[in-house]
Amino acid sequence: MRIAMIGAGKVGQAIAGALRRGGHDIVFGLRQPDAGAVDQQRIADAVRTSDASVLAVPVGAVGEVVAASGGFVGRIVIDATNPLGIGADGLGLTMGFDTSGAERIAALAPQARVFKAFNQTGFENLADAPAYAAAPAMFVAGDDAAGKRMVMTLVADAGFAAVDAGDLRGARLLEPLAMLWIELARKRGLGPDFAFTLQRKEPSA
Ligand SMILES: NC(=O)c1ccc[n+]([C@@H]2O[C@H](COP(=O)([O-])OP(=O)(O)OC[C@H]3O[C@@H](n4cnc5c(N)ncnc54)[C@H](OP(=O)(O)O)[C@@H]3O)[C@@H](O)[C@H]2O)c1
């Protein structure tokens, strides 16, 4: 597939590398593409020529990106952002319980097919999931059944165990899960070299 990566920072580069390794083409959708770079385009052009787009920008840039894309009409949008901000207790989520960043994007782009994925672990793991003996879990939330099959395939091709977390409201659980990873990795000393996995019991005889 051809994927528009909106943002070429830590997360954009990490997912792009993982998806390229999985056999996909990446074009970066940027506000100022380098005219000489074959893999960079304006956001609208990258989105229009791709099978799906990944949002890898700060949450504060989402409105601008939706506008620049023309509203992602009919397009699959994978939201890798997290609605983070600095509060009284330091870094934390700025919304939750009754909505999510992903649902806010769906409200801003009502004709887009929005999914939450690639937000739940650090960029180090997004780049290198196959380094783990057991594939790290990556939950996928979104409403569109056909689009979800495609997103689950992309997540698996990036080296994760893709797990269907239901409709887009599931993002209300996946954004706090990202916060838990951040808390453990960046504040509580675990560092970035760990990932959450999903295990199953052996079926009893
Ligand atoms: N860091 C992590 O480990 C991690 C993990 C999972 C999810 N996330 C989430 O992923 C998102 C990106 O994080 P990051 O660490 O990759 O940030 P980053 O390294 O700062 O990169 C941000 C990217 O967004 C672009 N950008 C900023 N404002 C923009 C705008 N108005 N329009 C278009 N592009 C814009 C920047 O491009 P310019 O060069 O044009 O400024 C840059 O390429 C955040 O929402 C974050 O919460 C982060």
mmCIF file of C-alpha atoms and ligand atoms in Angstrom:
data_model
loop_
_atom_site.group_PDB
_atom_site.id
_atom_site.type_symbol
_atom_site.label_atom_id
_atom_site.label_comp_id
_atom_site.label_asym_id
_atom_site.label_seq_id
_atom_site.Cartn_x
_atom_site.Cartn_y
_atom_site.Cartn_z
ATOM 1 C CA MET A 1 0.000 0.000 0.000
ATOM 2 C CA ARG A 2 0.971 3.615 -0.329
ATOM 3 C CA ILE A 3 0.776 5.474 2.978
ATOM 4 C CA ALA A 4 0.807 9.231 3.539
ATOM 5 C CA MET A 5 2.787 9.959 6.702
ATOM 6 C CA ILE A 6 1.664 13.350 7.972
ATOM 7 C CA GLY A 7 4.641 14.493 10.022
ATOM 8 C CA ALA A 8 8.272 13.475 9.703
ATOM 9 C CA GLY A 9 9.325 13.789 13.338
ATOM 10 C CA LYS A 10 10.182 10.953 15.725
ATOM 11 C CA VAL A 11 6.902 9.062 15.255
ATOM 12 C CA GLY A 12 6.516 9.736 11.528
ATOM 13 C CA GLN A 13 10.036 8.498 10.791
ATOM 14 C CA ALA A 14 9.637 5.478 13.079
ATOM 15 C CA ILE A 15 6.348 4.245 11.544
ATOM 16 C CA ALA A 16 7.581 5.040 8.041
ATOM 17 C CA GLY A 17 10.644 2.862 8.573
ATOM 18 C CA ALA A 18 8.581 0.016 9.993
ATOM 19 C CA LEU A 19 6.039 0.117 7.159
ATOM 20 C CA ARG A 20 8.748 0.322 4.502
ATOM 21 C CA ARG A 21 10.332 -2.765 6.049
ATOM 22 C CA GLY A 22 6.874 -4.368 5.789
ATOM 23 C CA GLY A 23 6.780 -3.694 2.049
ATOM 24 C CA HIS A 24 4.768 -0.460 1.868
ATOM 25 C CA ASP A 25 5.487 2.819 0.058
ATOM 26 C CA ILE A 26 5.646 5.967 2.159
ATOM 27 C CA VAL A 27 5.165 9.551 1.103
ATOM 28 C CA PHE A 28 5.589 12.236 3.753
ATOM 29 C CA GLY A 29 2.851 14.861 3.725
ATOM 30 C CA LEU A 30 4.503 18.048 4.973
ATOM 31 C CA ARG A 31 3.676 21.712 5.192
ATOM 32 C CA GLN A 32 6.995 22.535 3.536
ATOM 33 C CA PRO A 33 8.053 19.564 1.368
ATOM 34 C CA ASP A 34 11.517 19.583 -0.113
ATOM 35 C CA ALA A 35 10.907 19.917 -3.868
ATOM 36 C CA GLY A 36 13.947 17.726 -4.519
ATOM 37 C CA ALA A 37 12.801 14.841 -2.310
ATOM 38 C CA VAL A 38 10.833 12.140 -4.149
ATOM 39 C CA ASP A 39 9.128 10.992 -0.924
ATOM 40 C CA GLN A 40 7.781 14.387 0.170
ATOM 41 C CA GLN A 41 4.629 16.185 -0.993
ATOM 42 C CA ARG A 42 2.192 18.816 0.197
ATOM 43 C CA ILE A 43 -0.280 17.300 2.649
ATOM 44 C CA ALA A 44 -3.262 17.391 0.246
ATOM 45 C CA ASP A 45 -1.281 15.710 -2.552
ATOM 46 C CA ALA A 46 0.134 13.014 -0.267
ATOM 47 C CA VAL A 47 -3.333 12.205 1.096
ATOM 48 C CA ARG A 48 -4.993 12.198 -2.350
ATOM 49 C CA THR A 49 -2.454 9.766 -3.827
ATOM 50 C CA SER A 50 -2.338 7.309 -0.903
ATOM 51 C CA ASP A 51 -4.439 4.385 0.357
ATOM 52 C CA ALA A 52 -4.339 5.624 3.965
ATOM 53 C CA SER A 53 -2.840 8.448 6.016
ATOM 54 C CA VAL A 54 -1.133 8.382 9.412
ATOM 55 C CA LEU A 55 -1.353 11.453 11.649
ATOM 56 C CA ALA A 56 2.011 11.862 13.373
ATOM 57 C CA VAL A 57 1.858 15.513 14.409
ATOM 58 C CA PRO A 58 1.417 17.291 17.744
ATOM 59 C CA VAL A 59 -2.226 17.247 18.816
ATOM 60 C CA GLY A 60 -2.344 21.021 18.509
ATOM 61 C CA ALA A 61 -1.623 20.719 14.775
ATOM 62 C CA VAL A 62 -4.511 18.353 14.028
ATOM 63 C CA GLY A 63 -7.024 21.055 13.044
ATOM 64 C CA GLU A 64 -4.531 22.601 10.628
ATOM 65 C CA VAL A 65 -3.736 19.204 9.093
ATOM 66 C CA VAL A 66 -7.429 18.328 8.642
ATOM 67 C CA ALA A 67 -7.934 21.654 6.854
ATOM 68 C CA ALA A 68 -4.811 21.178 4.696
ATOM 69 C CA SER A 69 -6.026 17.701 3.676
ATOM 70 C CA GLY A 70 -9.420 18.993 2.563
ATOM 71 C CA GLY A 71 -11.105 17.047 5.366
ATOM 72 C CA PHE A 72 -9.777 13.574 4.458
ATOM 73 C CA VAL A 73 -13.053 12.948 2.602
ATOM 74 C CA GLY A 74 -13.601 9.181 2.274
ATOM 75 C CA ARG A 75 -10.023 8.543 3.434
ATOM 76 C CA ILE A 76 -8.630 6.166 6.046
ATOM 77 C CA VAL A 77 -6.892 8.198 8.755
ATOM 78 C CA ILE A 78 -4.824 6.437 11.416
ATOM 79 C CA ASP A 79 -4.490 8.703 14.434
ATOM 80 C CA ALA A 80 -1.157 8.137 16.195
ATOM 81 C CA THR A 81 -1.407 11.343 18.214
ATOM 82 C CA ASN A 82 -1.969 11.647 21.939
ATOM 83 C CA PRO A 83 -3.812 14.596 23.497
ATOM 84 C CA LEU A 84 -1.052 15.537 25.916
ATOM 85 C CA GLY A 85 -0.471 18.744 27.786
ATOM 86 C CA ILE A 86 1.288 20.040 30.869
ATOM 87 C CA GLY A 87 -1.006 20.304 33.911
ATOM 88 C CA ALA A 88 -0.507 20.735 37.640
ATOM 89 C CA ASP A 89 0.974 17.214 37.875
ATOM 90 C CA GLY A 90 3.203 17.605 34.822
ATOM 91 C CA LEU A 91 2.646 15.831 31.510
ATOM 92 C CA GLY A 92 -0.792 14.245 31.191
ATOM 93 C CA LEU A 93 -3.844 13.724 29.011
ATOM 94 C CA THR A 94 -5.927 16.821 28.315
ATOM 95 C CA MET A 95 -9.161 14.882 27.706
ATOM 96 C CA GLY A 96 -10.674 11.473 28.382
ATOM 97 C CA PHE A 97 -13.523 9.406 29.895
ATOM 98 C CA ASP A 98 -16.265 10.931 27.736
ATOM 99 C CA THR A 99 -14.323 11.622 24.545
ATOM 100 C CA SER A 100 -10.872 11.178 23.004
ATOM 101 C CA GLY A 101 -8.463 12.856 20.632
ATOM 102 C CA ALA A 102 -9.474 10.422 17.903
ATOM 103 C CA GLU A 103 -13.163 11.241 18.277
ATOM 104 C CA ARG A 104 -12.302 14.930 18.109
ATOM 105 C CA ILE A 105 -10.562 14.269 14.789
ATOM 106 C CA ALA A 106 -13.635 12.385 13.550
ATOM 107 C CA ALA A 107 -15.750 15.410 14.500
ATOM 108 C CA LEU A 108 -13.377 17.756 12.665
ATOM 109 C CA ALA A 109 -13.329 15.453 9.616
ATOM 110 C CA PRO A 110 -16.803 13.857 9.573
ATOM 111 C CA GLN A 111 -16.310 12.220 6.170
ATOM 112 C CA ALA A 112 -13.008 10.577 7.140
ATOM 113 C CA ARG A 113 -12.699 6.937 8.261
ATOM 114 C CA VAL A 114 -10.755 7.495 11.498
ATOM 115 C CA PHE A 115 -8.843 4.814 13.436
ATOM 116 C CA LYS A 116 -6.728 4.950 16.564
ATOM 117 C CA ALA A 117 -3.457 2.997 16.419
ATOM 118 C CA PHE A 118 0.316 3.449 16.709
ATOM 119 C CA ASN A 119 -0.186 5.811 19.693
ATOM 120 C CA GLN A 120 0.298 3.317 22.563
ATOM 121 C CA THR A 121 4.055 2.961 22.725
ATOM 122 C CA GLY A 122 7.160 5.060 22.220
ATOM 123 C CA PHE A 123 8.713 5.929 18.889
ATOM 124 C CA GLU A 124 11.612 3.621 19.730
ATOM 125 C CA ASN A 125 9.211 0.648 19.693
ATOM 126 C CA LEU A 126 7.250 1.936 16.703
ATOM 127 C CA ALA A 127 10.529 1.785 14.793
ATOM 128 C CA ASP A 128 11.632 -1.623 15.987
ATOM 129 C CA ALA A 129 8.800 -3.871 17.204
ATOM 130 C CA PRO A 130 10.389 -7.025 15.713
ATOM 131 C CA ALA A 131 13.221 -6.654 18.261
ATOM 132 C CA TYR A 132 10.913 -8.255 20.861
ATOM 133 C CA ALA A 133 10.631 -12.026 21.220
ATOM 134 C CA ALA A 134 6.833 -11.742 21.459
ATOM 135 C CA ALA A 135 5.239 -9.162 19.178
ATOM 136 C CA PRO A 136 4.128 -6.093 21.194
ATOM 137 C CA ALA A 137 0.371 -5.538 21.252
ATOM 138 C CA MET A 138 -1.052 -2.650 19.261
ATOM 139 C CA PHE A 139 -4.764 -2.036 19.701
ATOM 140 C CA VAL A 140 -6.844 -0.675 16.835
ATOM 141 C CA ALA A 141 -10.104 1.227 17.373
ATOM 142 C CA GLY A 142 -12.384 2.453 14.593
ATOM 143 C CA ASP A 143 -15.866 2.133 13.145
ATOM 144 C CA ASP A 144 -15.390 1.093 9.514
ATOM 145 C CA ALA A 145 -15.114 -2.701 9.070
ATOM 146 C CA ALA A 146 -13.330 -2.747 5.699
ATOM 147 C CA GLY A 147 -10.987 0.044 6.754
ATOM 148 C CA LYS A 148 -10.203 -1.770 9.979
ATOM 149 C CA ARG A 149 -9.009 -4.849 8.103
ATOM 150 C CA MET A 150 -6.574 -2.633 6.210
ATOM 151 C CA VAL A 151 -5.361 -0.868 9.358
ATOM 152 C CA MET A 152 -4.911 -4.185 11.200
ATOM 153 C CA THR A 153 -2.795 -5.419 8.262
ATOM 154 C CA LEU A 154 -0.610 -2.308 8.372
ATOM 155 C CA VAL A 155 -0.144 -2.652 12.138
ATOM 156 C CA ALA A 156 0.860 -6.317 11.719
ATOM 157 C CA ASP A 157 3.214 -5.451 8.854
ATOM 158 C CA ALA A 158 4.915 -2.950 11.190
ATOM 159 C CA GLY A 159 5.725 -5.862 13.527
ATOM 160 C CA PHE A 160 2.932 -5.646 16.098
ATOM 161 C CA ALA A 161 0.269 -8.095 17.251
ATOM 162 C CA ALA A 162 -2.791 -6.196 15.993
ATOM 163 C CA VAL A 163 -5.764 -6.413 18.372
ATOM 164 C CA ASP A 164 -9.241 -5.125 17.482
ATOM 165 C CA ALA A 165 -10.374 -2.811 20.301
ATOM 166 C CA GLY A 166 -13.809 -2.124 18.860
ATOM 167 C CA ASP A 167 -15.275 1.112 17.585
ATOM 168 C CA LEU A 168 -13.659 4.534 17.755
ATOM 169 C CA ARG A 169 -14.898 5.065 21.320
ATOM 170 C CA GLY A 170 -12.205 2.535 22.212
ATOM 171 C CA ALA A 171 -9.738 5.393 21.748
ATOM 172 C CA ARG A 172 -10.901 6.562 25.198
ATOM 173 C CA LEU A 173 -9.043 3.540 26.558
ATOM 174 C CA LEU A 174 -6.088 3.593 24.173
ATOM 175 C CA GLU A 175 -5.008 7.156 24.900
ATOM 176 C CA PRO A 176 -4.709 6.463 28.668
ATOM 177 C CA LEU A 177 -2.826 3.257 27.764
ATOM 178 C CA ALA A 178 -0.308 5.463 25.968
ATOM 179 C CA MET A 179 -0.070 7.600 29.087
ATOM 180 C CA LEU A 180 0.693 4.503 31.171
ATOM 181 C CA TRP A 181 3.548 3.593 28.809
ATOM 182 C CA ILE A 182 4.871 7.171 28.991
ATOM 183 C CA GLU A 183 4.622 7.198 32.788
ATOM 184 C CA LEU A 184 6.565 3.937 33.118
ATOM 185 C CA ALA A 185 9.123 4.685 30.420
ATOM 186 C CA ARG A 186 9.845 8.331 30.872
ATOM 187 C CA LYS A 187 9.034 9.036 34.548
ATOM 188 C CA ARG A 188 9.385 5.762 36.489
ATOM 189 C CA GLY A 189 12.692 4.584 35.152
ATOM 190 C CA LEU A 190 11.743 1.659 32.917
ATOM 191 C CA GLY A 191 13.137 3.422 29.844
ATOM 192 C CA PRO A 192 11.806 2.846 26.319
ATOM 193 C CA ASP A 193 12.893 -0.768 25.826
ATOM 194 C CA PHE A 194 9.734 -2.496 27.059
ATOM 195 C CA ALA A 195 6.362 -3.121 25.465
ATOM 196 C CA PHE A 196 2.949 -4.449 26.455
ATOM 197 C CA THR A 197 2.028 -7.868 25.082
ATOM 198 C CA LEU A 198 -1.218 -9.835 25.030
ATOM 199 C CA GLN A 199 -0.964 -13.468 26.111
ATOM 200 C CA ARG A 200 -3.512 -16.250 26.082
ATOM 201 C CA LYS A 201 -3.769 -19.335 28.284
ATOM 202 C CA GLU A 202 -3.328 -22.652 26.576
ATOM 203 C CA PRO A 203 -6.819 -24.067 26.033
ATOM 204 C CA SER A 204 -7.597 -26.581 28.771
ATOM 205 C CA ALA A 205 -7.940 -30.186 27.622
HETATM 206 N N1 LIG B 1 7.297 10.577 20.770
HETATM 207 C C1 LIG B 1 6.704 9.396 21.006
HETATM 208 O O1 LIG B 1 7.337 8.421 21.491
HETATM 209 C C2 LIG B 1 5.246 9.207 20.632
HETATM 210 C C3 LIG B 1 4.704 7.910 20.609
HETATM 211 C C4 LIG B 1 3.376 7.720 20.194
HETATM 212 C C5 LIG B 1 2.616 8.826 19.819
HETATM 213 N N2 LIG B 1 3.174 10.085 19.869
HETATM 214 C C6 LIG B 1 2.355 11.198 19.389
HETATM 215 O O2 LIG B 1 2.726 11.375 18.010
HETATM 216 C C7 LIG B 1 2.648 12.758 17.661
HETATM 217 C C8 LIG B 1 3.989 13.198 17.057
HETATM 218 O O3 LIG B 1 5.010 13.060 18.060
HETATM 219 P P1 LIG B 1 6.564 13.176 17.671
HETATM 220 O O4 LIG B 1 7.292 12.745 18.910
HETATM 221 O O5 LIG B 1 6.852 12.527 16.374
HETATM 222 O O6 LIG B 1 6.722 14.770 17.494
HETATM 223 P P2 LIG B 1 7.892 15.547 16.718
HETATM 224 O O7 LIG B 1 9.119 14.714 16.665
HETATM 225 O O8 LIG B 1 7.944 16.896 17.335
HETATM 226 O O9 LIG B 1 7.338 15.675 15.202
HETATM 227 C C9 LIG B 1 6.186 16.417 14.922
HETATM 228 C C10 LIG B 1 5.997 16.502 13.414
HETATM 229 O O10 LIG B 1 4.755 17.197 13.181
HETATM 230 C C11 LIG B 1 4.967 18.207 12.218
HETATM 231 N N3 LIG B 1 4.060 19.332 12.439
HETATM 232 C C12 LIG B 1 4.010 20.146 13.535
HETATM 233 N N4 LIG B 1 3.032 21.054 13.379
HETATM 234 C C13 LIG B 1 2.475 20.819 12.159
HETATM 235 C C14 LIG B 1 1.422 21.424 11.422
HETATM 236 N N5 LIG B 1 0.732 22.473 11.911
HETATM 237 N N6 LIG B 1 1.111 20.923 10.190
HETATM 238 C C15 LIG B 1 1.801 19.881 9.686
HETATM 239 N N7 LIG B 1 2.808 19.248 10.338
HETATM 240 C C16 LIG B 1 3.125 19.718 11.568
HETATM 241 C C17 LIG B 1 6.421 18.615 12.374
HETATM 242 O O11 LIG B 1 6.827 19.168 11.156
HETATM 243 P P3 LIG B 1 7.643 20.549 11.002
HETATM 244 O O12 LIG B 1 9.043 20.124 10.780
HETATM 245 O O13 LIG B 1 6.985 21.176 9.816
HETATM 246 O O14 LIG B 1 7.449 21.325 12.284
HETATM 247 C C18 LIG B 1 7.091 17.272 12.666
HETATM 248 O O15 LIG B 1 7.380 16.599 11.471
HETATM 249 C C19 LIG B 1 2.226 13.501 18.926
HETATM 250 O O16 LIG B 1 0.839 13.701 18.885
HETATM 251 C C20 LIG B 1 2.616 12.545 20.047
HETATM 252 O O17 LIG B 1 1.791 12.693 21.197
HETATM 253 C C21 LIG B 1 4.457 10.297 20.253
#
